[in-house]
Amino acid sequence: METGLLLSFLGASVILSIMPGPDNIFVLTESLTKGQRNGIAISIGLGSGVLVHTIAAATGLSLIVQSSALAFSIIKYLGAAYLFYLAYQALKDKEQNINFKVAQQPKHQGTFFLIRKGFLMNVLNPKVSLFFIAFLPQFVSPNGLSIKLQMIILGVLFMIQAIMIFSLISVLSGKLSKYINNKRFWKTAKWSKVGVLSILGITLALSEK
């Protein structure tokens, strides 16, 4: 695998994990209302679910590449279109006013229960599968390891960084909460997300893999 592609993948993955979305906002609110332990356990579950989507995407796409170049091109352009759709949806994002003062009492739940909760939240979300089908192929090198193996490696890297960032959000939840209800924060986050998703869509559409 090419070092440049790996670094680009990690950079894009970290930015996407940091940008406010359903998963990291959920981790933040859980950490503030029920304790950091809950947030970290859910982070592990959410990150682990990535492996299921990765294996599904890697297996399906590798078979498509082997069987038909035309089919892969269709999947590529559909993936680019989906990334542009996500950018458009991000453009319509509105500032969220989250009340962190509700139920701020630690709720003791088993670690396994919380990890399973985060895992199922991720695995049962079909949008995550679509995202990985669109996201992973543009960071696969035509040389070296098989496409399937490269995509699985990328998925594992995405999982590791997602767990680390979500856990960090949980640990720093008290300090981060003041930014969530800040208009400037939401404006910056929105345009950053639009920019990253648009660049990914353009890159995928123009790729020759």
Coordinates of C-alpha atoms in Angstrom, one line a residue:
M1 CA 0.0 0.0 0.0
E2 CA 1.2 3.5 -0.8
T3 CA 2.2 5.7 2.1
G4 CA 0.7 8.8 0.5
L5 CA -2.7 7.1 0.1
L6 CA -2.6 5.9 3.7
L7 CA -1.8 9.4 5.1
S8 CA -4.5 10.9 2.9
F9 CA -7.0 8.3 4.2
L10 CA -6.1 8.9 7.8
G11 CA -6.3 12.6 7.4
A12 CA -9.8 12.4 5.8
S13 CA -10.9 9.8 8.4
V14 CA -9.9 12.0 11.3
I15 CA -11.6 15.0 9.9
L16 CA -14.8 13.1 9.3
S17 CA -14.7 11.6 12.8
I18 CA -14.2 15.0 14.4
M19 CA -17.0 16.8 12.4
P20 CA -20.2 16.8 14.4
G21 CA -22.5 14.0 13.4
P22 CA -25.1 11.6 15.1
D23 CA -22.4 9.3 16.5
N24 CA -20.0 11.7 18.1
I25 CA -22.8 14.0 19.3
F26 CA -24.4 10.9 20.9
V27 CA -21.0 10.0 22.6
L28 CA -20.7 13.6 23.9
T29 CA -24.2 13.7 25.3
E30 CA -23.9 10.2 26.9
S31 CA -20.6 11.2 28.5
L32 CA -22.0 14.4 29.9
T33 CA -25.3 13.0 31.2
K34 CA -24.2 9.5 32.2
G35 CA -20.5 9.6 32.7
Q36 CA -17.3 9.2 30.6
R37 CA -17.2 5.5 31.1
N38 CA -20.5 5.2 29.2
G39 CA -19.2 7.4 26.4
I40 CA -16.0 5.4 26.0
A41 CA -17.8 2.0 26.0
I42 CA -20.2 3.3 23.4
S43 CA -17.3 4.6 21.4
I44 CA -15.7 1.2 21.3
G45 CA -19.0 -0.3 20.1
L46 CA -19.5 2.3 17.4
G47 CA -15.9 1.9 16.1
S48 CA -16.1 -1.9 16.2
G49 CA -19.2 -1.8 14.0
V50 CA -17.0 -0.4 11.2
L51 CA -15.5 -3.8 10.6
V52 CA -18.8 -5.3 9.6
H53 CA -19.4 -2.6 7.0
T54 CA -15.7 -2.8 5.8
I55 CA -15.8 -6.6 5.3
A56 CA -19.1 -6.2 3.4
A57 CA -17.8 -3.4 1.2
A58 CA -14.4 -5.1 0.6
T59 CA -15.9 -8.4 -0.4
G60 CA -18.6 -7.0 -2.6
L61 CA -16.4 -4.4 -4.4
S62 CA -13.5 -6.8 -4.9
L63 CA -15.9 -9.3 -6.6
I64 CA -17.2 -6.4 -8.8
V65 CA -13.7 -5.3 -9.8
Q66 CA -12.8 -8.8 -10.8
S67 CA -15.9 -9.5 -12.8
S68 CA -16.6 -6.2 -14.6
A69 CA -14.7 -2.9 -15.1
L70 CA -18.0 -1.3 -16.3
A71 CA -19.8 -2.4 -13.2
F72 CA -17.1 -1.0 -11.0
S73 CA -17.2 2.3 -12.9
I74 CA -20.9 2.5 -12.3
I75 CA -20.4 1.9 -8.6
K76 CA -17.6 4.5 -8.6
Y77 CA -19.9 7.2 -10.0
L78 CA -22.8 6.3 -7.8
G79 CA -20.4 6.5 -4.8
A80 CA -19.2 9.9 -5.9
A81 CA -22.9 11.0 -6.3
Y82 CA -23.6 9.8 -2.8
L83 CA -20.7 11.8 -1.4
F84 CA -22.0 14.9 -3.2
Y85 CA -25.4 14.1 -1.7
L86 CA -23.9 14.0 1.8
A87 CA -22.1 17.3 1.1
Y88 CA -25.5 18.8 0.1
Q89 CA -27.1 17.4 3.2
A90 CA -24.3 18.9 5.3
L91 CA -24.9 22.2 3.6
K92 CA -28.4 22.2 5.0
D93 CA -27.3 21.4 8.5
K94 CA -28.7 23.7 11.1
E95 CA -27.2 24.7 14.5
Q96 CA -28.3 22.3 17.2
N97 CA -29.2 23.5 20.6
I98 CA -28.5 20.6 23.0
N99 CA -29.5 20.7 26.6
F100 CA -26.8 19.0 28.5
K101 CA -28.4 19.7 31.9
V102 CA -31.1 17.0 31.5
A103 CA -30.6 13.9 33.6
Q104 CA -27.0 14.6 34.5
Q105 CA -26.9 11.7 36.9
P106 CA -24.5 8.7 36.2
K107 CA -26.5 5.7 35.0
H108 CA -24.7 2.5 35.7
Q109 CA -25.0 0.1 32.8
G110 CA -22.8 -2.9 32.0
T111 CA -19.8 -2.3 29.8
F112 CA -20.7 -5.1 27.5
F113 CA -24.3 -3.7 27.2
L114 CA -22.9 -0.3 26.2
I115 CA -20.4 -1.7 23.7
R116 CA -23.2 -3.8 22.2
K117 CA -25.5 -0.8 22.0
G118 CA -22.9 1.3 20.1
F119 CA -22.1 -1.7 17.9
L120 CA -25.7 -2.3 16.9
M121 CA -26.2 1.5 16.3
N122 CA -23.4 1.4 13.7
V123 CA -24.1 -2.0 12.1
L124 CA -27.8 -1.5 11.7
N125 CA -27.3 1.9 9.9
P126 CA -27.4 1.3 6.1
K127 CA -26.0 4.8 5.5
V128 CA -22.7 3.7 7.0
S129 CA -22.5 0.8 4.4
L130 CA -23.1 3.3 1.6
F131 CA -20.5 5.6 2.9
F132 CA -17.8 3.0 3.1
I133 CA -18.6 1.7 -0.4
A134 CA -18.1 5.3 -1.6
F135 CA -15.2 6.2 0.7
L136 CA -12.8 3.2 0.7
P137 CA -12.1 2.5 -3.0
Q138 CA -10.4 5.9 -3.7
F139 CA -7.6 5.0 -1.3
V140 CA -6.9 1.6 -2.7
S141 CA -3.7 1.2 -4.7
P142 CA -3.8 -0.9 -8.0
N143 CA -0.4 -2.3 -7.0
G144 CA 0.6 -4.6 -4.2
L145 CA -1.9 -6.3 -1.9
S146 CA -5.3 -7.4 -3.1
I147 CA -8.1 -4.9 -3.2
K148 CA -10.1 -6.8 -0.6
L149 CA -7.1 -6.9 1.8
Q150 CA -6.3 -3.3 1.3
M151 CA -9.9 -2.2 2.1
I152 CA -10.0 -4.3 5.2
I153 CA -6.7 -2.7 6.4
L154 CA -8.2 0.7 5.7
G155 CA -11.3 -0.3 7.6
V156 CA -9.3 -1.4 10.6
L157 CA -7.4 1.9 10.5
F158 CA -10.7 3.8 10.4
M159 CA -12.0 1.8 13.3
I160 CA -8.9 2.5 15.4
Q161 CA -8.9 6.2 14.8
A162 CA -12.7 6.5 15.3
I163 CA -12.5 4.8 18.7
M164 CA -9.6 7.0 19.7
I165 CA -11.3 10.2 18.7
F166 CA -14.7 9.3 20.1
S167 CA -13.1 8.2 23.4
L168 CA -11.2 11.5 23.5
I169 CA -14.5 13.4 22.9
S170 CA -15.8 11.4 25.9
V171 CA -12.9 12.3 28.1
L172 CA -13.0 16.0 27.1
S173 CA -16.8 16.2 27.0
G174 CA -16.9 18.8 29.8
K175 CA -14.7 21.2 27.9
L176 CA -16.2 20.5 24.5
S177 CA -19.8 21.1 25.5
K178 CA -19.4 24.9 25.5
Y179 CA -18.6 24.8 21.8
I180 CA -21.6 22.7 20.7
N181 CA -24.1 25.5 21.2
N182 CA -21.8 28.1 19.6
K183 CA -23.0 29.5 16.2
R184 CA -19.4 30.0 15.0
F185 CA -18.6 26.4 15.8
W186 CA -21.5 25.1 13.8
K187 CA -20.8 27.3 10.8
T188 CA -17.2 26.2 10.7
A189 CA -18.1 22.6 11.2
K190 CA -20.7 22.7 8.4
W191 CA -18.4 24.2 5.8
S192 CA -15.6 22.0 6.7
K193 CA -17.8 18.9 6.3
V194 CA -19.1 20.2 3.0
G195 CA -15.6 20.8 1.7
V196 CA -14.2 17.4 2.8
L197 CA -17.2 15.4 1.3
S198 CA -17.1 17.4 -1.9
I199 CA -13.3 16.8 -2.4
L200 CA -13.8 13.1 -1.7
G201 CA -16.6 13.0 -4.3
I202 CA -14.5 14.8 -6.9
T203 CA -11.5 12.6 -6.2
L204 CA -13.6 9.4 -6.6
A205 CA -15.3 10.6 -9.8
L206 CA -12.0 11.4 -11.4
S207 CA -10.1 8.3 -10.2
E208 CA -9.0 5.7 -12.7
K209 CA -8.9 2.7 -10.4

